[in-house]
């Protein structure tokens, strides 16, 4: 049986997706250098935590499975040679989901998990999205 080493990425997220993606790439490279075979990114890692408010403008952040964010992360996983749990805001047809894609070290999508968030109270509006 192959040995699996999990690397957990923890980072301070900003409102700038480009900045968050630069941090993500740096952290993934560091985790790979430290021996991680799979990295787990923070929930909705590409953005500052937007579910703290109800704002329909955030709906535009959702993107399909073949969108630019997951495409970039698949390429990054492939180039670094590390599997990655990629949590993002997914658009699938008329639905939007807080989805974590599991991407192999070859850049292939192995699976996805769509979070179901039941609580709905001030300061925690994940269900809205």
Short mmCIF file of N, CA, C and O in Angstrom, two decimals, residues 21-69:
data_model
loop_
_atom_site.label_atom_id
_atom_site.label_comp_id
_atom_site.label_asym_id
_atom_site.label_seq_id
_atom_site.Cartn_x
_atom_site.Cartn_y
_atom_site.Cartn_z
N UNK A 21 -4.40 33.14 -5.12
CA UNK A 21 -3.87 32.07 -5.97
C UNK A 21 -2.35 32.02 -5.94
O UNK A 21 -1.76 30.94 -5.97
N UNK A 22 -1.71 33.18 -5.86
CA UNK A 22 -0.24 33.21 -5.72
C UNK A 22 0.18 32.56 -4.41
O UNK A 22 1.13 31.76 -4.39
N UNK A 23 -0.52 32.88 -3.33
CA UNK A 23 -0.24 32.26 -2.03
C UNK A 23 -0.45 30.75 -2.11
O UNK A 23 0.34 29.97 -1.59
N UNK A 24 -1.54 30.35 -2.76
CA UNK A 24 -1.86 28.93 -2.89
C UNK A 24 -0.75 28.19 -3.61
O UNK A 24 -0.31 27.12 -3.16
N UNK A 25 -0.28 28.74 -4.71
CA UNK A 25 0.79 28.08 -5.46
C UNK A 25 2.05 27.94 -4.60
O UNK A 25 2.67 26.88 -4.57
N UNK A 26 2.42 29.00 -3.91
CA UNK A 26 3.61 28.96 -3.06
C UNK A 26 3.45 27.87 -1.98
O UNK A 26 4.37 27.08 -1.74
N UNK A 27 2.28 27.84 -1.34
CA UNK A 27 2.05 26.87 -0.28
C UNK A 27 2.06 25.44 -0.82
O UNK A 27 2.63 24.54 -0.19
N UNK A 28 1.44 25.22 -1.98
CA UNK A 28 1.44 23.87 -2.56
C UNK A 28 2.86 23.41 -2.87
O UNK A 28 3.20 22.25 -2.63
N UNK A 29 3.69 24.30 -3.38
CA UNK A 29 5.08 23.94 -3.65
C UNK A 29 5.83 23.61 -2.35
O UNK A 29 6.61 22.65 -2.30
N UNK A 30 5.58 24.39 -1.31
CA UNK A 30 6.21 24.12 -0.01
C UNK A 30 5.76 22.77 0.55
O UNK A 30 6.58 22.01 1.08
N UNK A 31 4.46 22.50 0.46
CA UNK A 31 3.95 21.22 0.96
C UNK A 31 4.55 20.05 0.20
O UNK A 31 4.93 19.04 0.80
N UNK A 32 4.66 20.18 -1.11
CA UNK A 32 5.27 19.12 -1.92
C UNK A 32 6.73 18.93 -1.51
O UNK A 32 7.19 17.79 -1.34
N UNK A 33 7.47 20.03 -1.31
CA UNK A 33 8.88 19.95 -0.89
C UNK A 33 9.02 19.27 0.47
O UNK A 33 10.05 18.65 0.75
N UNK A 34 7.99 19.38 1.31
CA UNK A 34 8.03 18.76 2.64
C UNK A 34 7.52 17.32 2.64
O UNK A 34 7.40 16.71 3.67
N UNK A 35 7.16 16.82 1.44
CA UNK A 35 6.79 15.42 1.33
C UNK A 35 5.30 15.14 1.24
O UNK A 35 4.90 13.96 1.22
N UNK A 36 4.47 16.16 1.16
CA UNK A 36 3.02 15.92 1.05
C UNK A 36 2.69 15.30 -0.30
O UNK A 36 3.25 15.69 -1.33
N UNK A 37 1.79 14.33 -0.29
CA UNK A 37 1.32 13.73 -1.53
C UNK A 37 -0.07 14.26 -1.89
O UNK A 37 -0.49 14.15 -3.04
N UNK A 38 -0.78 14.80 -0.89
CA UNK A 38 -2.05 15.46 -1.14
C UNK A 38 -2.13 16.69 -0.24
O UNK A 38 -1.70 16.66 0.92
N UNK A 39 -2.65 17.77 -0.81
CA UNK A 39 -2.80 19.02 -0.06
C UNK A 39 -4.29 19.35 0.06
O UNK A 39 -5.06 19.12 -0.89
N UNK A 40 -4.68 19.88 1.20
CA UNK A 40 -6.06 20.28 1.43
C UNK A 40 -6.07 21.79 1.62
O UNK A 40 -5.43 22.33 2.53
N UNK A 41 -6.81 22.49 0.75
CA UNK A 41 -6.89 23.94 0.79
C UNK A 41 -8.05 24.40 1.68
O UNK A 41 -9.01 23.64 1.88
N UNK A 42 -8.00 25.63 2.18
CA UNK A 42 -9.10 26.15 3.00
C UNK A 42 -10.39 26.28 2.18
O UNK A 42 -10.36 26.47 0.97
N UNK A 43 -11.50 26.20 2.87
CA UNK A 43 -12.80 26.33 2.22
C UNK A 43 -12.90 27.65 1.47
O UNK A 43 -12.56 28.70 2.00
N UNK A 44 -13.38 27.59 0.22
CA UNK A 44 -13.52 28.76 -0.65
C UNK A 44 -12.23 29.59 -0.67
O UNK A 44 -12.24 30.81 -0.55
N UNK A 45 -11.11 28.91 -0.87
CA UNK A 45 -9.77 29.47 -0.72
C UNK A 45 -9.44 30.64 -1.64
O UNK A 45 -8.49 31.37 -1.39
N UNK A 46 -10.16 30.81 -2.73
CA UNK A 46 -9.79 31.84 -3.70
C UNK A 46 -10.30 33.22 -3.35
O UNK A 46 -9.92 34.20 -3.97
N UNK A 47 -11.16 33.31 -2.35
CA UNK A 47 -11.80 34.58 -2.01
C UNK A 47 -11.74 34.85 -0.52
O UNK A 47 -11.59 33.94 0.28
N UNK A 48 -11.89 36.11 -0.18
CA UNK A 48 -12.15 36.44 1.22
C UNK A 48 -13.49 35.80 1.55
O UNK A 48 -14.36 35.68 0.70
N UNK A 49 -13.71 35.37 2.77
CA UNK A 49 -14.90 34.61 3.15
C UNK A 49 -16.16 35.45 2.91
O UNK A 49 -16.55 36.26 3.73
N UNK A 50 -16.81 35.24 1.77
CA UNK A 50 -17.97 36.05 1.41
C UNK A 50 -19.29 35.60 2.03
O UNK A 50 -20.21 36.42 2.12
N UNK A 51 -19.46 34.34 2.50
CA UNK A 51 -20.75 33.97 3.06
C UNK A 51 -21.09 34.65 4.40
O UNK A 51 -22.10 34.32 5.02
N UNK A 52 -20.27 35.59 4.83
CA UNK A 52 -20.57 36.32 6.06
C UNK A 52 -21.75 37.29 5.83
O UNK A 52 -22.35 37.76 6.78
N UNK A 53 -22.07 37.57 4.57
CA UNK A 53 -23.18 38.46 4.22
C UNK A 53 -24.04 37.81 3.12
O UNK A 53 -23.56 36.96 2.38
N UNK A 54 -25.28 38.23 3.04
CA UNK A 54 -26.14 37.84 1.92
C UNK A 54 -26.02 38.92 0.86
O UNK A 54 -26.43 40.05 1.08
N UNK A 55 -25.42 38.59 -0.26
CA UNK A 55 -25.23 39.56 -1.32
C UNK A 55 -25.22 38.82 -2.65
O UNK A 55 -24.28 38.07 -2.95
N UNK A 56 -26.26 39.01 -3.44
CA UNK A 56 -26.40 38.27 -4.69
C UNK A 56 -25.27 38.58 -5.68
O UNK A 56 -25.06 37.81 -6.62
N UNK A 57 -24.53 39.66 -5.47
CA UNK A 57 -23.39 39.94 -6.36
C UNK A 57 -22.34 38.83 -6.29
O UNK A 57 -21.59 38.63 -7.23
N UNK A 58 -22.30 38.12 -5.17
CA UNK A 58 -21.33 37.03 -5.03
C UNK A 58 -21.67 35.82 -5.89
O UNK A 58 -20.82 34.97 -6.12
N UNK A 59 -22.92 35.75 -6.37
CA UNK A 59 -23.29 34.63 -7.24
C UNK A 59 -22.37 34.56 -8.47
O UNK A 59 -22.12 33.49 -9.01
N UNK A 60 -21.87 35.71 -8.91
CA UNK A 60 -21.01 35.74 -10.10
C UNK A 60 -19.67 35.04 -9.87
O UNK A 60 -18.95 34.75 -10.84
N UNK A 61 -19.32 34.76 -8.63
CA UNK A 61 -18.07 34.06 -8.34
C UNK A 61 -18.15 32.58 -8.70
O UNK A 61 -17.12 31.93 -8.93
N UNK A 62 -19.37 32.04 -8.74
CA UNK A 62 -19.54 30.61 -9.05
C UNK A 62 -19.12 30.35 -10.50
O UNK A 62 -19.38 31.14 -11.39
N UNK A 63 -18.44 29.23 -10.68
CA UNK A 63 -18.01 28.87 -12.03
C UNK A 63 -18.16 27.38 -12.26
O UNK A 63 -18.18 26.59 -11.31
N UNK A 64 -18.30 26.99 -13.52
CA UNK A 64 -18.48 25.57 -13.84
C UNK A 64 -17.20 24.77 -13.64
O UNK A 64 -16.11 25.32 -13.47
N UNK A 65 -17.37 23.47 -13.68
CA UNK A 65 -16.24 22.56 -13.50
C UNK A 65 -15.10 22.86 -14.47
O UNK A 65 -13.93 22.69 -14.12
N UNK A 66 -15.42 23.31 -15.66
CA UNK A 66 -14.37 23.63 -16.64
C UNK A 66 -14.00 25.11 -16.63
O UNK A 66 -13.39 25.61 -17.58
N UNK A 67 -14.34 25.81 -15.55
CA UNK A 67 -14.03 27.23 -15.43
C UNK A 67 -12.55 27.49 -15.18
O UNK A 67 -11.76 26.56 -14.97
N UNK A 68 -12.16 28.76 -15.18
CA UNK A 68 -10.75 29.11 -15.08
C UNK A 68 -10.07 28.73 -13.76
O UNK A 68 -8.90 28.36 -13.76
N UNK A 69 -10.79 28.79 -12.66
CA UNK A 69 -10.16 28.50 -11.36
C UNK A 69 -9.79 27.02 -11.24
O UNK A 69 -8.64 26.68 -10.94
#
